Short mmCIF file of C-alpha atoms in Angstrom, two decimals:
data_model
loop_
_atom_site.label_atom_id
_atom_site.label_comp_id
_atom_site.label_asym_id
_atom_site.label_seq_id
_atom_site.Cartn_x
_atom_site.Cartn_y
_atom_site.Cartn_z
CA MET A 1 -4.86 -71.08 -73.50
CA LEU A 2 -2.76 -68.02 -74.29
CA THR A 3 -3.04 -64.78 -72.31
CA ILE A 4 -1.14 -61.70 -73.47
CA ARG A 5 -0.05 -58.82 -71.30
CA ARG A 6 1.37 -55.94 -73.28
CA SER A 7 4.30 -53.88 -72.08
CA ASP A 8 2.23 -50.71 -71.64
CA GLU A 9 -0.22 -52.54 -69.36
CA ARG A 10 2.43 -52.96 -66.67
CA GLY A 11 2.68 -50.76 -63.62
CA TYR A 12 5.22 -47.94 -63.75
CA ALA A 13 7.03 -45.88 -61.14
CA ASP A 14 9.39 -42.95 -61.72
CA HIS A 15 11.46 -42.07 -58.65
CA GLY A 16 13.94 -39.93 -60.55
CA TRP A 17 17.00 -42.09 -59.89
CA LEU A 18 14.91 -45.25 -60.49
CA LYS A 19 12.48 -45.93 -63.31
CA SER A 20 10.69 -49.25 -62.94
CA PHE A 21 8.07 -51.28 -64.81
CA HIS A 22 6.17 -53.82 -62.68
CA SER A 23 4.73 -56.95 -64.30
CA PHE A 24 3.04 -57.84 -60.99
CA SER A 25 1.75 -55.89 -58.01
CA PHE A 26 4.69 -54.28 -56.24
CA ALA A 27 5.17 -51.46 -53.71
CA GLY A 28 2.65 -48.71 -54.55
CA TYR A 29 1.33 -50.52 -57.64
CA HIS A 30 -1.49 -52.99 -57.04
CA ASP A 31 -3.39 -54.93 -59.69
CA PRO A 32 -5.56 -57.74 -58.27
CA GLN A 33 -5.47 -59.47 -61.67
CA HIS A 34 -1.67 -59.58 -61.65
CA VAL A 35 -0.38 -60.42 -58.19
CA HIS A 36 1.53 -63.54 -59.21
CA PHE A 37 1.53 -66.31 -61.81
CA SER A 38 2.04 -69.73 -60.24
CA VAL A 39 5.15 -69.27 -58.05
CA LEU A 40 6.37 -66.25 -60.03
CA ARG A 41 5.84 -63.20 -57.83
CA VAL A 42 7.84 -60.25 -59.24
CA ILE A 43 9.34 -59.13 -62.54
CA ASN A 44 10.59 -55.56 -62.24
CA GLU A 45 12.35 -53.95 -65.18
CA ASP A 46 14.58 -51.36 -63.51
CA ARG A 47 16.75 -48.54 -64.81
CA VAL A 48 18.97 -47.04 -62.12
CA ALA A 49 20.84 -43.76 -62.56
CA PRO A 50 24.65 -43.64 -62.26
CA GLY A 51 25.91 -44.03 -58.71
CA GLN A 52 22.41 -44.62 -57.33
CA GLY A 53 20.75 -47.73 -55.94
CA PHE A 54 18.98 -49.59 -53.18
CA GLY A 55 20.57 -49.24 -49.74
CA GLN A 56 20.89 -52.18 -47.38
CA HIS A 57 17.51 -53.77 -46.72
CA GLY A 58 16.18 -57.16 -45.72
CA HIS A 59 14.29 -60.00 -47.40
CA ARG A 60 13.10 -63.42 -46.32
CA ASP A 61 11.32 -66.42 -47.82
CA MET A 62 11.85 -65.47 -51.45
CA GLU A 63 14.06 -66.61 -54.34
CA ILE A 64 15.49 -63.45 -55.94
CA PHE A 65 17.55 -63.28 -59.10
CA SER A 66 18.87 -60.45 -61.24
CA TYR A 67 19.34 -60.45 -65.01
CA VAL A 68 21.38 -57.49 -66.25
CA LEU A 69 20.70 -56.09 -69.73
CA SER A 70 23.23 -53.25 -69.80
CA GLY A 71 25.62 -51.62 -67.37
CA GLU A 72 26.80 -53.19 -64.12
CA LEU A 73 24.94 -53.89 -60.89
CA ALA A 74 26.96 -53.90 -57.66
CA HIS A 75 25.72 -56.37 -55.02
CA ARG A 76 26.67 -56.73 -51.35
CA ASP A 77 24.97 -58.83 -48.69
CA THR A 78 25.26 -59.92 -45.08
CA LEU A 79 26.41 -63.38 -46.20
CA GLY A 80 29.71 -61.76 -47.14
CA ASN A 81 29.20 -61.63 -50.91
CA GLY A 82 30.15 -58.64 -53.02
CA SER A 83 30.50 -58.34 -56.78
CA ALA A 84 29.53 -56.36 -59.88
CA ILE A 85 27.16 -58.14 -62.27
CA GLY A 86 27.12 -57.31 -65.98
CA PRO A 87 25.17 -58.62 -68.98
CA GLY A 88 25.23 -62.40 -69.25
CA ARG A 89 25.93 -62.96 -65.56
CA VAL A 90 23.01 -64.22 -63.46
CA GLN A 91 22.87 -63.96 -59.66
CA ILE A 92 20.49 -65.91 -57.43
CA MET A 93 19.84 -65.38 -53.73
CA THR A 94 17.79 -67.60 -51.43
CA THR A 95 16.67 -65.18 -48.73
CA GLY A 96 15.15 -67.95 -46.60
CA SER A 97 15.33 -67.23 -42.87
CA GLY A 98 16.52 -63.70 -43.60
CA VAL A 99 19.32 -61.78 -45.32
CA GLU A 100 20.12 -58.13 -45.98
CA HIS A 101 21.65 -56.79 -49.17
CA SER A 102 22.25 -53.64 -51.18
CA GLU A 103 22.26 -53.10 -54.94
CA PHE A 104 23.78 -50.08 -56.66
CA ASN A 105 24.70 -48.95 -60.12
CA HIS A 106 28.42 -49.73 -60.26
CA SER A 107 29.05 -46.89 -62.73
CA ALA A 108 29.33 -43.19 -61.94
CA SER A 109 28.51 -42.25 -65.54
CA GLU A 110 26.24 -44.87 -67.16
CA PRO A 111 22.79 -46.20 -66.13
CA VAL A 112 22.22 -49.87 -65.33
CA HIS A 113 19.24 -51.68 -66.86
CA PHE A 114 18.21 -54.99 -65.34
CA LEU A 115 15.37 -57.31 -64.41
CA GLN A 116 14.83 -58.26 -60.79
CA ILE A 117 12.72 -61.38 -60.43
CA TRP A 118 11.23 -63.01 -57.34
CA LEU A 119 9.73 -66.48 -56.93
CA PHE A 120 8.12 -68.07 -53.92
CA PRO A 121 10.43 -70.77 -52.45
CA ARG A 122 9.61 -74.45 -51.96
CA ALA A 123 9.59 -73.96 -48.16
CA ARG A 124 9.95 -71.25 -45.55
CA ASN A 125 13.00 -70.54 -43.39
CA LEU A 126 15.52 -72.10 -45.76
CA GLU A 127 19.20 -71.41 -45.17
CA PRO A 128 20.14 -68.19 -47.02
CA ARG A 129 22.62 -68.61 -49.88
CA TYR A 130 23.99 -66.76 -52.89
CA ALA A 131 25.43 -67.83 -56.25
CA GLU A 132 26.23 -66.30 -59.63
CA LYS A 133 27.34 -67.55 -63.03
CA ASP A 134 28.05 -66.32 -66.56
CA PHE A 135 25.82 -67.43 -69.44
CA ASP A 136 27.28 -65.81 -72.54
CA ALA A 137 25.54 -65.03 -75.82
CA ALA A 138 26.78 -68.24 -77.45
CA ASP A 139 25.03 -70.29 -74.73
CA LYS A 140 21.71 -68.62 -75.57
CA ARG A 141 21.98 -68.14 -79.33
CA GLY A 142 19.21 -70.00 -81.19
CA ARG A 143 18.34 -72.23 -78.24
CA LEU A 144 16.76 -72.26 -74.81
CA CYS A 145 19.59 -72.09 -72.29
CA LEU A 146 18.63 -73.34 -68.83
CA ILE A 147 19.88 -70.77 -66.31
CA LEU A 148 17.98 -71.82 -63.15
CA SER A 149 16.54 -75.16 -62.07
CA PRO A 150 15.66 -77.07 -58.87
CA ASP A 151 18.64 -79.42 -59.19
CA GLY A 152 21.29 -77.40 -61.03
CA ARG A 153 21.08 -79.61 -64.12
CA ASP A 154 22.89 -78.80 -67.37
CA GLY A 155 25.13 -76.25 -65.70
CA SER A 156 22.28 -74.10 -64.40
CA LEU A 157 22.19 -72.33 -61.05
CA THR A 158 20.09 -73.97 -58.33
CA LEU A 159 16.69 -72.50 -57.47
CA GLN A 160 14.76 -73.53 -54.36
CA GLN A 161 11.52 -74.10 -56.27
CA ASP A 162 10.04 -76.49 -58.84
CA ALA A 163 10.69 -74.02 -61.65
CA PHE A 164 12.91 -74.08 -64.73
CA ILE A 165 14.02 -70.75 -66.18
CA TYR A 166 15.51 -70.40 -69.65
CA ALA A 167 17.12 -67.53 -71.56
CA SER A 168 17.37 -67.31 -75.33
CA LEU A 169 18.54 -65.05 -78.16
CA LEU A 170 16.61 -65.57 -81.39
CA ASP A 171 16.83 -63.89 -84.76
CA GLY A 172 15.77 -64.67 -88.33
CA ASP A 173 15.19 -68.38 -88.97
CA GLU A 174 16.29 -69.47 -85.49
CA ARG A 175 13.63 -71.49 -83.69
CA ALA A 176 13.31 -73.10 -80.25
CA GLU A 177 10.74 -75.39 -78.66
CA LEU A 178 9.94 -76.46 -75.12
CA ALA A 179 7.64 -79.35 -74.21
CA LEU A 180 5.47 -78.54 -71.20
CA GLY A 181 4.70 -81.54 -69.04
CA ALA A 182 1.49 -82.42 -67.24
CA GLN A 183 0.55 -79.95 -64.52
CA ARG A 184 2.96 -77.37 -65.95
CA GLN A 185 2.39 -73.89 -67.33
CA ALA A 186 4.65 -71.23 -68.79
CA TYR A 187 5.24 -67.51 -68.46
CA VAL A 188 7.25 -65.83 -71.21
CA HIS A 189 8.76 -62.37 -70.79
CA LEU A 190 10.17 -60.82 -73.96
CA VAL A 191 13.08 -58.74 -72.76
CA ARG A 192 13.61 -56.92 -76.06
CA GLY A 193 13.15 -57.23 -79.80
CA ALA A 194 10.19 -59.02 -81.38
CA LEU A 195 9.22 -62.70 -81.36
CA THR A 196 6.36 -65.01 -82.30
CA ILE A 197 5.32 -67.51 -79.62
CA ASN A 198 2.71 -70.15 -80.46
CA GLY A 199 1.50 -67.90 -83.25
CA THR A 200 1.30 -64.76 -81.10
CA ARG A 201 3.53 -61.80 -81.96
CA LEU A 202 5.21 -60.07 -79.02
CA ALA A 203 7.27 -56.89 -78.73
CA GLY A 204 9.81 -55.97 -76.07
CA GLY A 205 8.30 -55.86 -72.57
CA ASP A 206 5.30 -58.00 -73.54
CA ALA A 207 4.46 -61.20 -71.67
CA LEU A 208 2.59 -64.35 -72.65
CA MET A 209 1.03 -66.77 -70.17
CA LEU A 210 0.40 -70.33 -71.39
CA THR A 211 -1.90 -72.81 -69.66
CA ASP A 212 -3.01 -76.20 -71.02
CA GLU A 213 -0.51 -75.90 -73.87
CA PRO A 214 1.64 -78.99 -74.58
CA THR A 215 4.43 -77.14 -76.40
CA LEU A 216 5.99 -73.71 -76.46
CA THR A 217 7.34 -72.62 -79.85
CA LEU A 218 9.50 -69.52 -80.30
CA GLU A 219 10.26 -68.29 -83.82
CA GLN A 220 10.52 -65.33 -86.22
CA GLY A 221 12.74 -63.39 -83.86
CA GLU A 222 13.99 -59.90 -84.58
CA ASP A 223 16.97 -59.33 -82.28
CA ALA A 224 14.89 -61.04 -79.58
CA GLU A 225 16.03 -61.76 -76.04
CA VAL A 226 13.54 -63.75 -73.99
CA LEU A 227 13.09 -65.40 -70.60
CA VAL A 228 10.90 -68.50 -70.34
CA PHE A 229 9.55 -69.74 -66.99
CA ASP A 230 8.38 -73.39 -66.84
CA LEU A 231 6.23 -73.40 -63.69
CA PRO A 232 4.02 -75.77 -61.69
CA VAL A 233 0.23 -75.54 -61.75
CA ILE A 234 -0.31 -74.69 -58.09
CA SER A 235 -1.45 -71.78 -55.98
CA ALA A 236 1.39 -69.77 -54.47
CA ALA A 237 1.49 -69.54 -50.71
#
Protein backbone atom coordinates (compact mmCIF):
# COMPACT_ATOMS: atom_id res chain seq x y z
CA MET A 1 0.00 0.00 0.00
CA LEU A 2 1.21 3.49 -0.88
CA THR A 3 0.24 6.56 1.14
CA ILE A 4 1.23 10.01 -0.09
CA ARG A 5 1.69 13.09 2.04
CA ARG A 6 2.21 16.23 0.01
CA SER A 7 4.59 18.96 1.06
CA ASP A 8 1.82 21.51 1.66
CA GLU A 9 0.05 19.13 4.06
CA ARG A 10 2.89 19.40 6.58
CA GLY A 11 2.76 21.61 9.63
CA TYR A 12 4.49 24.98 9.37
CA ALA A 13 5.89 27.44 11.90
CA ASP A 14 7.39 30.87 11.21
CA HIS A 15 9.36 32.25 14.15
CA GLY A 16 11.09 34.95 12.13
CA TRP A 17 14.63 33.63 12.58
CA LEU A 18 13.37 30.05 12.07
CA LYS A 19 11.02 28.76 9.40
CA SER A 20 10.16 25.10 9.83
CA PHE A 21 8.03 22.46 8.11
CA HIS A 22 6.96 19.54 10.32
CA SER A 23 6.26 16.13 8.76
CA PHE A 24 5.07 14.86 12.15
CA SER A 25 3.51 16.44 15.23
CA PHE A 26 6.05 18.75 16.83
CA ALA A 27 5.96 21.60 19.36
CA GLY A 28 2.78 23.62 18.70
CA TYR A 29 1.77 21.52 15.69
CA HIS A 30 -0.29 18.42 16.43
CA ASP A 31 -1.80 16.06 13.88
CA PRO A 32 -3.10 12.80 15.40
CA GLN A 33 -2.79 11.13 11.98
CA HIS A 34 0.92 11.99 11.76
CA VAL A 35 2.59 11.51 15.13
CA HIS A 36 5.16 8.97 13.95
CA PHE A 37 5.69 6.28 11.33
CA SER A 38 7.14 3.11 12.83
CA VAL A 39 10.17 4.35 14.83
CA LEU A 40 10.47 7.57 12.81
CA ARG A 41 9.32 10.40 15.08
CA VAL A 42 10.41 13.76 13.58
CA ILE A 43 11.38 15.20 10.21
CA ASN A 44 11.70 18.97 10.46
CA GLU A 45 12.81 20.96 7.44
CA ASP A 46 14.41 24.04 9.01
CA ARG A 47 15.71 27.30 7.61
CA VAL A 48 17.64 29.34 10.18
CA ALA A 49 18.59 32.98 9.66
CA PRO A 50 22.26 34.06 9.72
CA GLY A 51 23.80 34.02 13.19
CA GLN A 52 20.65 32.56 14.77
CA GLY A 53 19.92 29.14 16.23
CA PHE A 54 18.86 26.91 19.07
CA GLY A 55 20.52 27.66 22.41
CA GLN A 56 21.71 24.91 24.71
CA HIS A 57 18.89 22.52 25.56
CA GLY A 58 18.52 18.91 26.60
CA HIS A 59 17.31 15.67 25.00
CA ARG A 60 17.09 12.07 26.12
CA ASP A 61 16.04 8.71 24.70
CA MET A 62 16.08 9.75 21.05
CA GLU A 63 18.33 9.19 18.02
CA ILE A 64 18.82 12.60 16.36
CA PHE A 65 20.57 13.28 13.09
CA SER A 66 20.99 16.34 10.91
CA TYR A 67 21.21 16.44 7.11
CA VAL A 68 22.36 19.81 5.78
CA LEU A 69 21.13 20.98 2.37
CA SER A 70 22.85 24.37 2.17
CA GLY A 71 24.90 26.56 4.47
CA GLU A 72 26.64 25.36 7.63
CA LEU A 73 25.21 24.22 10.96
CA ALA A 74 27.36 24.74 14.06
CA HIS A 75 26.96 22.05 16.74
CA ARG A 76 28.20 21.95 20.34
CA ASP A 77 27.26 19.50 23.07
CA THR A 78 28.03 18.53 26.65
CA LEU A 79 29.94 15.47 25.42
CA GLY A 80 32.66 17.88 24.30
CA ASN A 81 31.90 17.85 20.58
CA GLY A 82 31.93 20.98 18.44
CA SER A 83 31.96 21.34 14.67
CA ALA A 84 30.33 22.99 11.66
CA ILE A 85 28.35 20.66 9.40
CA GLY A 86 27.87 21.44 5.71
CA PRO A 87 26.13 19.67 2.81
CA GLY A 88 27.13 16.03 2.50
CA ARG A 89 28.18 15.68 6.14
CA VAL A 90 25.81 13.73 8.39
CA GLN A 91 25.84 13.96 12.19
CA ILE A 92 24.17 11.48 14.55
CA MET A 93 23.63 11.85 18.28
CA THR A 94 22.37 9.19 20.68
CA THR A 95 20.84 11.26 23.47
CA GLY A 96 20.20 8.21 25.66
CA SER A 97 20.42 8.96 29.38
CA GLY A 98 20.64 12.68 28.62
CA VAL A 99 22.75 15.23 26.75
CA GLU A 100 22.56 18.96 26.09
CA HIS A 101 23.50 20.63 22.83
CA SER A 102 23.16 23.82 20.82
CA GLU A 103 22.80 24.33 17.07
CA PHE A 104 23.39 27.63 15.30
CA ASN A 105 23.78 28.94 11.80
CA HIS A 106 27.56 29.13 11.42
CA SER A 107 27.30 32.03 8.95
CA ALA A 108 26.69 35.68 9.76
CA SER A 109 25.43 36.36 6.23
CA GLU A 110 23.80 33.25 4.73
CA PRO A 111 20.88 31.09 5.94
CA VAL A 112 21.30 27.40 6.74
CA HIS A 113 18.78 24.89 5.37
CA PHE A 114 18.72 21.43 6.92
CA LEU A 115 16.62 18.48 8.00
CA GLN A 116 16.56 17.44 11.63
CA ILE A 117 15.33 13.89 12.08
CA TRP A 118 14.51 11.95 15.24
CA LEU A 119 13.96 8.22 15.69
CA PHE A 120 12.99 6.28 18.78
CA PRO A 121 15.99 4.26 20.08
CA ARG A 122 16.17 0.49 20.57
CA ALA A 123 16.25 0.98 24.37
CA ARG A 124 16.08 3.70 26.99
CA ASN A 125 18.98 5.17 28.97
CA LEU A 126 21.66 4.29 26.43
CA GLU A 127 25.07 5.89 26.79
CA PRO A 128 25.06 9.23 24.93
CA ARG A 129 27.38 9.44 21.92
CA TYR A 130 28.05 11.56 18.85
CA ALA A 131 29.50 10.88 15.40
CA GLU A 132 29.68 12.54 12.00
CA LYS A 133 30.85 11.61 8.52
CA ASP A 134 31.01 12.96 4.96
CA PHE A 135 28.96 11.30 2.22
CA ASP A 136 29.77 13.23 -0.94
CA ALA A 137 27.69 13.53 -4.10
CA ALA A 138 29.59 10.73 -5.85
CA ASP A 139 28.59 8.32 -3.05
CA LYS A 140 24.91 9.09 -3.66
CA ARG A 141 24.81 9.60 -7.43
CA GLY A 142 22.50 7.10 -9.13
CA ARG A 143 22.40 4.73 -6.17
CA LEU A 144 21.09 4.32 -2.65
CA CYS A 145 23.94 5.21 -0.30
CA LEU A 146 23.54 3.77 3.20
CA ILE A 147 24.25 6.59 5.66
CA LEU A 148 22.89 5.11 8.92
CA SER A 149 22.40 1.51 10.05
CA PRO A 150 22.23 -0.54 13.28
CA ASP A 151 25.69 -2.06 12.75
CA GLY A 152 27.62 0.56 10.77
CA ARG A 153 27.78 -1.65 7.68
CA ASP A 154 29.13 -0.43 4.33
CA GLY A 155 30.75 2.61 5.89
CA SER A 156 27.53 3.98 7.38
CA LEU A 157 27.21 5.68 10.75
CA THR A 158 25.76 3.58 13.58
CA LEU A 159 22.17 4.14 14.66
CA GLN A 160 20.76 2.67 17.87
CA GLN A 161 17.65 1.29 16.16
CA ASP A 162 16.67 -1.40 13.66
CA ALA A 163 16.50 1.14 10.84
CA PHE A 164 18.47 1.63 7.63
CA ILE A 165 18.61 5.12 6.15
CA TYR A 166 19.74 5.82 2.60
CA ALA A 167 20.45 9.00 0.64
CA SER A 168 20.41 9.26 -3.14
CA LEU A 169 20.79 11.73 -6.01
CA LEU A 170 18.85 10.72 -9.13
CA ASP A 171 18.44 12.39 -12.49
CA GLY A 172 17.38 11.35 -15.99
CA ASP A 173 17.72 7.62 -16.64
CA GLU A 174 19.28 6.85 -13.25
CA ARG A 175 17.32 4.23 -11.31
CA ALA A 176 17.64 2.61 -7.88
CA GLU A 177 15.83 -0.24 -6.15
CA LEU A 178 15.55 -1.47 -2.58
CA ALA A 179 14.11 -4.84 -1.57
CA LEU A 180 12.00 -4.60 1.57
CA GLY A 181 12.15 -7.68 3.75
CA ALA A 182 9.39 -9.34 5.73
CA GLN A 183 8.03 -7.17 8.53
CA ARG A 184 9.61 -4.07 6.98
CA GLN A 185 8.10 -0.86 5.68
CA ALA A 186 9.52 2.28 4.12
CA TYR A 187 9.16 6.03 4.45
CA VAL A 188 10.51 8.15 1.60
CA HIS A 189 11.13 11.88 1.97
CA LEU A 190 11.89 13.72 -1.26
CA VAL A 191 14.25 16.48 -0.22
CA ARG A 192 14.10 18.36 -3.52
CA GLY A 193 13.50 17.92 -7.23
CA ALA A 194 11.01 15.44 -8.65
CA LEU A 195 11.00 11.64 -8.61
CA THR A 196 8.76 8.67 -9.40
CA ILE A 197 8.56 6.00 -6.69
CA ASN A 198 6.65 2.79 -7.40
CA GLY A 199 4.73 4.65 -10.09
CA THR A 200 3.88 7.64 -7.89
CA ARG A 201 5.24 11.06 -8.86
CA LEU A 202 6.60 13.18 -6.01
CA ALA A 203 7.81 16.77 -5.80
CA GLY A 204 10.19 18.32 -3.29
CA GLY A 205 8.93 18.06 0.29
CA ASP A 206 6.50 15.22 -0.51
CA ALA A 207 6.62 11.92 1.37
CA LEU A 208 5.55 8.40 0.46
CA MET A 209 4.81 5.67 3.01
CA LEU A 210 5.02 2.07 1.79
CA THR A 211 3.54 -0.91 3.63
CA ASP A 212 3.23 -4.47 2.30
CA GLU A 213 5.40 -3.56 -0.69
CA PRO A 214 8.21 -6.01 -1.57
CA THR A 215 10.32 -3.53 -3.54
CA LEU A 216 10.96 0.18 -3.65
CA THR A 217 11.78 1.57 -7.11
CA LEU A 218 13.06 5.12 -7.65
CA GLU A 219 13.26 6.48 -11.20
CA GLN A 220 12.61 9.40 -13.57
CA GLY A 221 14.42 11.84 -11.33
CA GLU A 222 14.69 15.53 -12.09
CA ASP A 223 17.57 16.85 -9.96
CA ALA A 224 16.16 14.68 -7.16
CA GLU A 225 17.66 14.29 -3.71
CA VAL A 226 15.89 11.74 -1.53
CA LEU A 227 16.09 10.04 1.86
CA VAL A 228 14.77 6.49 2.22
CA PHE A 229 13.98 4.97 5.63
CA ASP A 230 13.79 1.14 5.81
CA LEU A 231 11.90 0.60 9.08
CA PRO A 232 10.50 -2.24 11.19
CA VAL A 233 6.78 -2.98 11.36
CA ILE A 234 6.27 -2.28 15.06
CA SER A 235 4.56 0.26 17.27
CA ALA A 236 6.89 2.93 18.62
CA ALA A 237 7.16 3.19 22.37
